[in-house]
Amino acid sequence: MNYALVTGASRGIGSAIAKRLAKDHGYKIIINYNSNEAAAKATLSEIEAAGGEGVIMQFNVANKAEVDNAITKFYEDNPEAVIEVLINNAGITKDNLFVFLEQEDWSNVLDVSLNGFFNATSAIMKKMVRKRYGRVVNIVSVSGVKGVPGQANYSAAKGGVIGATRSLAQEVAKRNITVNAVAPGFIETEMTEALPKEELIKLVPANRFGTAEEVAHAVSFLVSKEAGYITGEVLNINGGIHS
Ligand code: NAP
């Protein structure tokens, strides 16, 4: 059975990606979450209601041992399973102007958004290389492409993932593994709930926030077999914000 692992798939963009990959490509979805088990189960129920399959899997992407243990146990329990697709989606923000930024908020954002990419990808990449096929899509941000004031920590994390995307893409291209990034602008999720929407919309030529489904559509395209010659790319989904 071929699986797609989506980190942070309990809510928001990750949940939309999980549902879309099940529907478009028939993957059995590994729905990772950190703390919100009820939301992860709700994502699974929606996948099943649409005729798809999935499992939920708890781990904190920032904790390498937790990630490794969960993936090792998964392979032990499912010896025939192949994780063909990895979507590194889990991420957090702790916004503040740099002069007020606490060391803890710098480190937490890097631990989840940058080290989380390393932890999840390193847990599955060896098997992917052996299978000589794979799709990795990293959810970054306009913040990592052009920098956003008040987000030096988040911009650093997402910019770091973009660099790693380009590097890893070149390492594994020969094995039919593509590694790309998707960089959303402002998307309607819990992450952006507290932002001053009316003010921010003025920065967006499309005059609206995007939807999680619009991001999921782009991810599904990059995951498709037909997208096999696209690698090391960053696809911006931001309603025309210059980046
Ligand atoms: P969200 O609504 O806040 O959802 C975050 C998801 O990530 C939840 O499923 C959460 O799991 C999971 N998560 C958080 N920390 C985790 C950890 N340590 N380990 C495992 N899972 C963890 O966020 P979103 O807006 O959907 O964002 C998804 C991705 O898109 C992030 O990487 C974000 O940086 C990026 N992005 C978002 C926007 C935007 O405008 N929304 C724009 C650009 C980029 P629990 O439910 O268990 O807490």
GROMACS .gro file of C-alpha atoms and ligand atoms in nm:
model
  291
    1MET     CA    1   0.000   0.000   0.000
    2ASN     CA    2   0.131   0.345  -0.087
    3TYR     CA    3   0.112   0.610   0.178
    4ALA     CA    4   0.146   0.988   0.190
    5LEU     CA    5   0.261   1.134   0.522
    6VAL     CA    6   0.138   1.487   0.590
    7THR     CA    7   0.282   1.652   0.900
    8GLY     CA    8   0.046   1.885   1.086
    9ALA     CA    9  -0.254   1.741   0.903
   10SER     CA   10  -0.506   1.784   1.184
   11ARG     CA   11  -0.600   2.139   1.089
   12GLY     CA   12  -0.570   2.415   0.829
   13ILE     CA   13  -0.355   2.369   0.521
   14GLY     CA   14  -0.228   2.023   0.624
   15SER     CA   15  -0.582   1.889   0.664
   16ALA     CA   16  -0.678   2.024   0.320
   17ILE     CA   17  -0.367   1.863   0.167
   18ALA     CA   18  -0.442   1.527   0.332
   19LYS     CA   19  -0.797   1.523   0.192
   20ARG     CA   20  -0.682   1.630  -0.152
   21LEU     CA   21  -0.404   1.370  -0.184
   22ALA     CA   22  -0.644   1.093  -0.083
   23LYS     CA   23  -0.897   1.208  -0.341
   24ASP     CA   24  -0.665   1.293  -0.632
   25HIS     CA   25  -0.406   1.017  -0.600
   26GLY     CA   26  -0.564   0.743  -0.388
   27TYR     CA   27  -0.287   0.754  -0.131
   28LYS     CA   28  -0.356   0.619   0.214
   29ILE     CA   29  -0.284   0.924   0.429
   30ILE     CA   30  -0.077   0.927   0.747
   31ILE     CA   31  -0.231   1.220   0.932
   32ASN     CA   32   0.029   1.352   1.172
   33TYR     CA   33  -0.070   1.586   1.454
   34ASN     CA   34   0.097   1.721   1.765
   35SER     CA   35  -0.170   1.780   2.030
   36ASN     CA   36  -0.512   1.800   1.866
   37GLU     CA   37  -0.620   1.435   1.834
   38ALA     CA   38  -0.987   1.526   1.786
   39ALA     CA   39  -0.902   1.742   1.482
   40ALA     CA   40  -0.681   1.465   1.339
   41LYS     CA   41  -0.970   1.218   1.376
   42ALA     CA   42  -1.203   1.468   1.206
   43THR     CA   43  -0.964   1.489   0.908
   44LEU     CA   44  -0.958   1.109   0.892
   45SER     CA   45  -1.340   1.091   0.905
   46GLU     CA   46  -1.366   1.335   0.613
   47ILE     CA   47  -1.119   1.127   0.409
   48GLU     CA   48  -1.314   0.809   0.484
   49ALA     CA   49  -1.648   0.974   0.408
   50ALA     CA   50  -1.509   1.059   0.063
   51GLY     CA   51  -1.408   0.694   0.009
   52GLY     CA   52  -1.040   0.730   0.102
   53GLU     CA   53  -0.823   0.571   0.370
   54GLY     CA   54  -0.588   0.697   0.636
   55VAL     CA   55  -0.440   0.660   0.981
   56ILE     CA   56  -0.357   0.915   1.248
   57MET     CA   57  -0.007   0.937   1.393
   58GLN     CA   58   0.099   1.155   1.685
   59PHE     CA   59   0.447   1.305   1.701
   60ASN     CA   60   0.603   1.643   1.763
   61VAL     CA   61   0.810   1.715   1.451
   62ALA     CA   62   1.056   1.910   1.666
   63ASN     CA   63   1.148   1.598   1.862
   64LYS     CA   64   1.372   1.372   1.653
   65ALA     CA   65   1.337   1.069   1.882
   66GLU     CA   66   0.956   1.094   1.876
   67VAL     CA   67   0.952   1.116   1.496
   68ASP     CA   68   1.194   0.824   1.455
   69ASN     CA   69   1.003   0.605   1.702
   70ALA     CA   70   0.667   0.672   1.536
   71ILE     CA   71   0.798   0.598   1.185
   72THR     CA   72   0.992   0.287   1.298
   73LYS     CA   73   0.683   0.150   1.472
   74PHE     CA   74   0.472   0.226   1.163
   75TYR     CA   75   0.706   0.022   0.940
   76GLU     CA   76   0.714  -0.262   1.197
   77ASP     CA   77   0.333  -0.272   1.206
   78ASN     CA   78   0.300  -0.232   0.828
   79PRO     CA   79   0.594  -0.415   0.668
   80GLU     CA   80   0.445  -0.381   0.318
   81ALA     CA   81   0.391  -0.006   0.347
   82VAL     CA   82   0.573   0.240   0.123
   83ILE     CA   83   0.575   0.608   0.217
   84GLU     CA   84   0.591   0.751  -0.131
   85VAL     CA   85   0.500   1.109  -0.046
   86LEU     CA   86   0.607   1.337   0.238
   87ILE     CA   87   0.450   1.678   0.291
   88ASN     CA   88   0.641   1.881   0.550
   89ASN     CA   89   0.360   2.110   0.656
   90ALA     CA   90   0.377   2.142   1.037
   91GLY     CA   91   0.476   2.493   1.136
   92ILE     CA   92   0.422   2.760   1.400
   93THR     CA   93   0.468   3.134   1.429
   94LYS     CA   94   0.576   3.343   1.728
   95ASP     CA   95   0.578   3.690   1.578
   96ASN     CA   96   0.755   3.991   1.726
   97LEU     CA   97   0.976   4.273   1.610
   98PHE     CA   98   1.335   4.155   1.625
   99VAL     CA   99   1.433   4.387   1.912
  100PHE     CA  100   1.163   4.229   2.128
  101LEU     CA  101   1.214   3.871   2.010
  102GLU     CA  102   1.291   3.633   2.297
  103GLN     CA  103   1.546   3.356   2.248
  104GLU     CA  104   1.276   3.101   2.328
  105ASP     CA  105   1.050   3.226   2.046
  106TRP     CA  106   1.343   3.222   1.804
  107SER     CA  107   1.430   2.864   1.900
  108ASN     CA  108   1.075   2.725   1.912
  109VAL     CA  109   0.996   2.843   1.561
  110LEU     CA  110   1.322   2.705   1.423
  111ASP     CA  111   1.273   2.377   1.613
  112VAL     CA  112   0.932   2.313   1.457
  113SER     CA  113   0.958   2.469   1.114
  114LEU     CA  114   1.323   2.401   1.023
  115ASN     CA  115   1.435   2.111   1.242
  116GLY     CA  116   1.091   1.953   1.190
  117PHE     CA  117   1.170   1.938   0.820
  118PHE     CA  118   1.499   1.760   0.898
  119ASN     CA  119   1.347   1.518   1.147
  120ALA     CA  120   1.059   1.402   0.928
  121THR     CA  121   1.257   1.393   0.604
  122SER     CA  122   1.550   1.203   0.748
  123ALA     CA  123   1.310   0.946   0.897
  124ILE     CA  124   1.178   0.847   0.554
  125MET     CA  125   1.439   0.948   0.295
  126LYS     CA  126   1.661   0.637   0.307
  127LYS     CA  127   1.369   0.409   0.222
  128MET     CA  128   1.252   0.650  -0.047
  129VAL     CA  129   1.599   0.643  -0.205
  130ARG     CA  130   1.600   0.262  -0.196
  131LYS     CA  131   1.257   0.253  -0.364
  132ARG     CA  132   1.381   0.497  -0.630
  133TYR     CA  133   1.064   0.701  -0.628
  134GLY     CA  134   0.926   0.981  -0.413
  135ARG     CA  135   0.768   1.321  -0.380
  136VAL     CA  136   0.858   1.567  -0.105
  137VAL     CA  137   0.677   1.900  -0.079
  138ASN     CA  138   0.777   2.149   0.188
  139ILE     CA  139   0.527   2.414   0.291
  140VAL     CA  140   0.727   2.732   0.334
  141SER     CA  141   0.598   3.091   0.316
  142VAL     CA  142   0.621   3.424   0.143
  143SER     CA  143   0.800   3.514   0.468
  144GLY     CA  144   1.087   3.281   0.379
  145VAL     CA  145   1.104   3.406   0.020
  146LYS     CA  146   1.106   3.782   0.072
  147GLY     CA  147   1.116   3.831   0.450
  148VAL     CA  148   0.830   3.983   0.650
  149PRO     CA  149   0.879   4.237   0.932
  150GLY     CA  150   0.796   4.090   1.272
  151GLN     CA  151   0.884   3.739   1.154
  152ALA     CA  152   1.265   3.717   1.158
  153ASN     CA  153   1.243   3.377   1.329
  154TYR     CA  154   0.980   3.242   1.089
  155SER     CA  155   1.152   3.394   0.783
  156ALA     CA  156   1.480   3.231   0.892
  157ALA     CA  157   1.311   2.893   0.937
  158LYS     CA  158   1.124   2.901   0.607
  159GLY     CA  159   1.423   3.046   0.419
  160GLY     CA  160   1.629   2.761   0.565
  161VAL     CA  161   1.381   2.504   0.437
  162ILE     CA  162   1.395   2.663   0.091
  163GLY     CA  163   1.774   2.622   0.087
  164ALA     CA  164   1.746   2.261   0.201
  165THR     CA  165   1.478   2.195  -0.063
  166ARG     CA  166   1.711   2.306  -0.342
  167SER     CA  167   2.004   2.112  -0.204
  168LEU     CA  168   1.821   1.785  -0.139
  169ALA     CA  169   1.646   1.810  -0.478
  170GLN     CA  170   1.984   1.787  -0.651
  171GLU     CA  171   2.100   1.499  -0.432
  172VAL     CA  172   1.804   1.270  -0.503
  173ALA     CA  173   1.689   1.370  -0.853
  174LYS     CA  174   1.860   1.066  -1.008
  175ARG     CA  175   1.640   0.842  -0.793
  176ASN     CA  176   1.314   0.983  -0.934
  177ILE     CA  177   1.253   1.176  -0.615
  178THR     CA  178   1.141   1.536  -0.649
  179VAL     CA  179   1.173   1.789  -0.368
  180ASN     CA  180   0.982   2.114  -0.403
  181ALA     CA  181   0.849   2.392  -0.184
  182VAL     CA  182   0.516   2.571  -0.186
  183ALA     CA  183   0.517   2.925  -0.048
  184PRO     CA  184   0.172   3.051   0.055
  185GLY     CA  185   0.095   3.416   0.127
  186PHE     CA  186  -0.199   3.491   0.356
  187ILE     CA  187  -0.425   3.186   0.385
  188GLU     CA  188  -0.744   3.162   0.595
  189THR     CA  189  -0.656   2.926   0.881
  190GLU     CA  190  -0.628   2.941   1.259
  191MET     CA  191  -0.269   3.062   1.212
  192THR     CA  192  -0.387   3.388   1.052
  193GLU     CA  193  -0.705   3.431   1.261
  194ALA     CA  194  -0.559   3.698   1.487
  195LEU     CA  195  -0.404   3.906   1.207
  196PRO     CA  196  -0.555   4.242   1.101
  197LYS     CA  197  -0.715   4.103   0.787
  198GLU     CA  198  -0.860   4.425   0.645
  199GLU     CA  199  -0.518   4.593   0.662
  200LEU     CA  200  -0.329   4.298   0.514
  201ILE     CA  201  -0.570   4.248   0.227
  202LYS     CA  202  -0.456   4.588   0.095
  203LEU     CA  203  -0.115   4.427   0.027
  204VAL     CA  204  -0.267   4.151  -0.186
  205PRO     CA  205  -0.340   4.228  -0.553
  206ALA     CA  206  -0.606   3.954  -0.556
  207ASN     CA  207  -0.780   4.150  -0.277
  208ARG     CA  208  -0.847   3.848  -0.056
  209PHE     CA  209  -0.679   3.584   0.158
  210GLY     CA  210  -0.629   3.246  -0.009
  211THR     CA  211  -0.787   2.920   0.100
  212ALA     CA  212  -0.623   2.603   0.229
  213GLU     CA  213  -0.782   2.420  -0.066
  214GLU     CA  214  -0.597   2.644  -0.312
  215VAL     CA  215  -0.267   2.550  -0.149
  216ALA     CA  216  -0.366   2.183  -0.149
  217HIS     CA  217  -0.436   2.199  -0.521
  218ALA     CA  218  -0.079   2.313  -0.592
  219VAL     CA  219   0.064   2.044  -0.365
  220SER     CA  220  -0.141   1.780  -0.543
  221PHE     CA  221   0.000   1.897  -0.876
  222LEU     CA  222   0.359   1.867  -0.752
  223VAL     CA  223   0.284   1.521  -0.609
  224SER     CA  224   0.148   1.393  -0.941
  225LYS     CA  225   0.354   1.148  -1.146
  226GLU     CA  226   0.340   1.395  -1.436
  227ALA     CA  227   0.528   1.659  -1.233
  228GLY     CA  228   0.839   1.439  -1.226
  229TYR     CA  229   1.061   1.689  -1.407
  230ILE     CA  230   0.988   1.974  -1.163
  231THR     CA  231   1.231   1.971  -0.872
  232GLY     CA  232   1.406   2.223  -0.647
  233GLU     CA  233   1.130   2.475  -0.723
  234VAL     CA  234   0.944   2.718  -0.499
  235LEU     CA  235   0.585   2.769  -0.609
  236ASN     CA  236   0.439   3.094  -0.475
  237ILE     CA  237   0.068   3.098  -0.394
  238ASN     CA  238   0.002   3.447  -0.271
  239GLY     CA  239  -0.255   3.631  -0.480
  240GLY     CA  240   0.014   3.833  -0.652
  241ILE     CA  241   0.215   3.967  -0.355
  242HIS     CA  242   0.552   4.059  -0.503
  243SER     CA  243   0.813   3.805  -0.397
  244NAP     P1  244  -0.249   2.595   1.164
  244NAP     O1  245  -0.390   2.616   1.120
  244NAP     O2  246  -0.200   2.665   1.285
  244NAP     O3  247  -0.223   2.435   1.178
  244NAP     C1  248  -0.097   2.393   1.218
  244NAP     C2  249  -0.088   2.242   1.206
  244NAP     O4  250   0.047   2.205   1.237
  244NAP     C3  251  -0.178   2.170   1.302
  244NAP     O5  252  -0.223   2.052   1.241
  244NAP     C4  253  -0.084   2.138   1.419
  244NAP     O6  254  -0.117   2.020   1.492
  244NAP     C5  255   0.045   2.112   1.344
  244NAP     N1  256   0.164   2.131   1.426
  244NAP     C6  257   0.205   2.244   1.489
  244NAP     N2  258   0.318   2.219   1.557
  244NAP     C7  259   0.348   2.089   1.537
  244NAP     C8  260   0.451   2.004   1.583
  244NAP     N3  261   0.547   2.049   1.664
  244NAP     N4  262   0.451   1.874   1.543
  244NAP     C9  263   0.353   1.826   1.461
  244NAP     N5  264   0.253   1.903   1.417
  244NAP    C10  265   0.249   2.032   1.454
  244NAP     O7  266  -0.147   2.638   1.049
  244NAP     P2  267  -0.167   2.650   0.889
  244NAP     O8  268  -0.203   2.789   0.860
  244NAP     O9  269  -0.249   2.539   0.839
  244NAP    O10  270  -0.014   2.631   0.845
  244NAP    C11  271   0.035   2.512   0.787
  244NAP    C12  272   0.170   2.540   0.725
  244NAP    O11  273   0.158   2.644   0.628
  244NAP    C13  274   0.274   2.591   0.825
  244NAP    O12  275   0.401   2.540   0.794
  244NAP    C14  276   0.272   2.741   0.804
  244NAP    O13  277   0.394   2.799   0.842
  244NAP    C15  278   0.249   2.748   0.656
  244NAP     N6  279   0.196   2.874   0.609
  244NAP    C16  280   0.073   2.919   0.650
  244NAP    C17  281   0.025   3.040   0.602
  244NAP    C18  282  -0.109   3.097   0.640
  244NAP    O14  283  -0.137   3.211   0.601
  244NAP     N7  284  -0.193   3.026   0.712
  244NAP    C19  285   0.103   3.115   0.513
  244NAP    C20  286   0.226   3.067   0.474
  244NAP    C21  287   0.271   2.946   0.522
  244NAP     P3  288  -0.218   2.023   1.623
  244NAP    O15  289  -0.357   2.038   1.564
  244NAP    O16  290  -0.198   1.891   1.686
  244NAP    O17  291  -0.178   2.138   1.705
   0.00000   0.00000   0.00000
